[in-house]
Phi, psi and omega in degrees: 000127183270131179283151179290144178298144179083001180285180181297334181291333182278343182282138178281140180291140180277148177283169180292333180284344185271352180216163180269148180291342182257002179279150180287143177297156180295134177087357180262122178069182180265162183296127180272151178289152180301141180288159181291333180291328178286337181231079182293144179231162176280148179290347177262004180285154179287143176298156180295134179092351181260124180251125180289157177286141179295146180258138176282183180297327182270004179099354181275166181289145178285171182258351182281188179283170180294151181287147177277181181298331182279337185250342182277179178290153180292161178286169181297330181290341179271351184260113179245120181182191181244155177292341181263357180283135179286153177297166180293333181270006183281137177231118181294334182284323185262350184279150178289159180288154178291135180242121177295168182296325182271006179086174178238148178289151181274121179251121181269097181274068180242181181275004182294333178236151178299156183295334179300314181289323179295314182286328176296322176296319180292321181296328183274006174262149173298155184299321183290342183260357179285134177290159179296144182290148173252098187303128177275318180270131184279153176212176184286176183294338180288351179096171181289152175283099188302311180299322181289321178296317179294321179294317178298319180297317179294322179294321177293316178297326179296317179295321180292314182292321178292334179277359177100008181290150179293156184296323181294318179291328177293316177296321178296320178295316179296320179294324180294320181294314183294320180290329179292331178264011170089015180268120178261164177056050175256139180231103175277148178226130184235126168239188187292325182234359186228133174243135176216154178213140182234135179234125177235111184301320181206178183290341183255359180260153178287139178285153175248121185237137177224153182216162180209141182256134178265108184258331182236140180237143179212144181266108177211094183285343172293316176295322179298317178294324178294322177295320178296323176295322177297315179297321179296322177291323179294322183272003182261138182283339185293319182247142180261123179242106179286171178298321179295318178294321178295319177296321180295315179293325178293323177293322177295321178296320179293325183277347183298138177279159178295145183290340182237134179287177185295320182292330175291322177295322178295317176296324178295321177297320176294319178296323178296314180294320178295317178295323178294324178293327176292324179299328183259018170110006181280162177253201184293318180295319177297322178302313183293318182292318178296320178296319179296316179297320179293321179292322175296317178297322179294318179293321178295321178296320177296322179295318178293323178295323177293335178271002176085016178286145178298164183295333179302313180288332175296320178291323178300313182291319182292334181279346186282317182299315177299319179294323180294321178293322177296318178294321179296321177295324178293321180291332179276350176061046173284123183280334184266003184241135179261107178298326180298325178292325178295312181294321179296319177299320177294327178291326179302324182285350184247338184299129185279072180291325182296312180293327179295313180296317180296321180294314179292324178296319177296322178293320181289335179266003173100004179263079191286326179294312178295320179297317179297320179293318179295316180293327175294322176297317178299320180296319178296317178297318180295320177296324176297317177297316179300317181296317180295316181291318182295323178300317180288319180295319176299318177296320178295320178295325178291332178273358177096017178290130181263084178272127187257110177287347178274357182295131179258130180279124181279115185218019183234000184257004180224068187296317183293319179296322181287329175295316177296322179294321178294323177291322176295321178298315179295322178297314179295322178297320179297323178292320178297329179276004179058046180281157176294143185298335180286344180259354185293318182296317181296317182288330176295314177296323179296321177293322177296320177296320179299317181290325177298315179296316180296315180294322180295324182275315186275317184274310183277314182277351178056039175270176180297131178299327179293316178295319178297322177296319180296318180294315180297319178294325177298320176293324176299314178296322179296309180293325178297319177295320179295317177298317182293323178290328177290325181263357182054052181217187180288153178273347182300317179298337181265353185246312191300312181289333183287339179273001181304314180296344183267355184296144186276067180287316182293319179296324178294317181296312182293330174294316178293323179294321177297320178293321180295329180264018177062024173257077188294323181299312180294318181293315180293326177295319178291321178293324176296324175296321178296319179294318179295321178295318178297317177296323178295323178297311184295314181293321179297318178298315180295318180295320176298322177294320179291323178295323180298326180288339178294332182261002179262155178274095184259133178294142181190197183284139177285129180081006180224191180291142181287329185226111183282140176245161180288140178274129182261160182271352180055037172094358180227000000 
């Protein structure tokens, strides 16, 4: 029997790879409709067979008949997409910002408050509650060049972080730049050596992330002030700063030379040490010897830096000449010269007060990784100072130097001379920090006020020196914030040099001397006093800065707190 052409006998059998094990055999049952898994649809798509009513120009239903298959919307089976995908007519540039159910707080992004306070308020808000940015700097209809804006932001943040600015202020500056150029949903992240920023245009777009590593640090508060002026111009509506202009000004800031040459810095280091020796009871001869030791240590540190030695060894070398001169004075038995004042003055020029204040400030504001790194840096510098001084003290003891740990530094019978010495110390410190000449007078007066408060409480009132140091540092932080808000710049140039007279130089010296003479109890007690004094300085400066903001008009939520703080778990 011959089979009919086209029958099942003429068909070639299909392989296992050509069909599914779960598909129905050919000719069995009627053709089934495609499954939903093969044709995914959105849960918001119209059901098959349902045609929506046509909409008029104003959004109302039309008056004509229903649309046919050719003119109406497609069925749900023809619509493939996600519930989170925006419609084809959606424009992120023209659409209104997302508003939570409970509303968003009103943030007044005006010039009434400095950009630091405005951006700090924005950073402490959740991302969903931040209002849409109002671009200050104009750009074309295509939108801002996202990679260039992020690169500019990272370069600005790098200069601020390398100059010693706190992590919170660096993030506020980066946030201010991105919002001024119209970038929404930006999240800057600052650590001790790494800067990163992420920009996500919307919930359905891929984020763009860029990072930059800070490898070199330098103290130049003139450059820091110039960067703050650039940020202030970028965030101001009066002047237009394009990306090209911002890059040009940033390059000029990088190329600018330091305002003071090297020999002026060496003289400033000597003046700082001499003024510190007068604060702890030294006379004119002690002033000259302490200044000479500090200048020798500064030149040796510059020589080590030129040879590529790390900063730890630079501090070791810089601490040795003042201690050596103090031991030499002890061996010569000069009755009118206090060797302890010479060594203490040299220590004042080396104590890392700037890094200490920045580290404690980062910890108090919630940046614990950066704070831990900064405090670890302070510990290494302090260990370097200890190693340099102890080497010289051990050598002096072997030579028969009679260093007296019971010696009391006379520092309360010459108030006017010590006030002048404290102002000279702050002036020399400001020059070492490469501050702008217009800020030197203010920081000098601020340092004199700090010493007056400390002397009135500790010397005249016989209160705890640690408590007196905390109060004096708090006033330094308060006045520094007021000066910075008046000048629309960073507060570091008005604070760091002013805390110089409060540094625990004498307590550090007597602690090291006790350890060198195997009197560990006395030495560790004195060193603990030095650590407590350093902590009081850092906490006082931060507390004074926070108190100053309580009296300022800071933009914030209506009917709520002006400045949100992080909620802590209180240990659980």
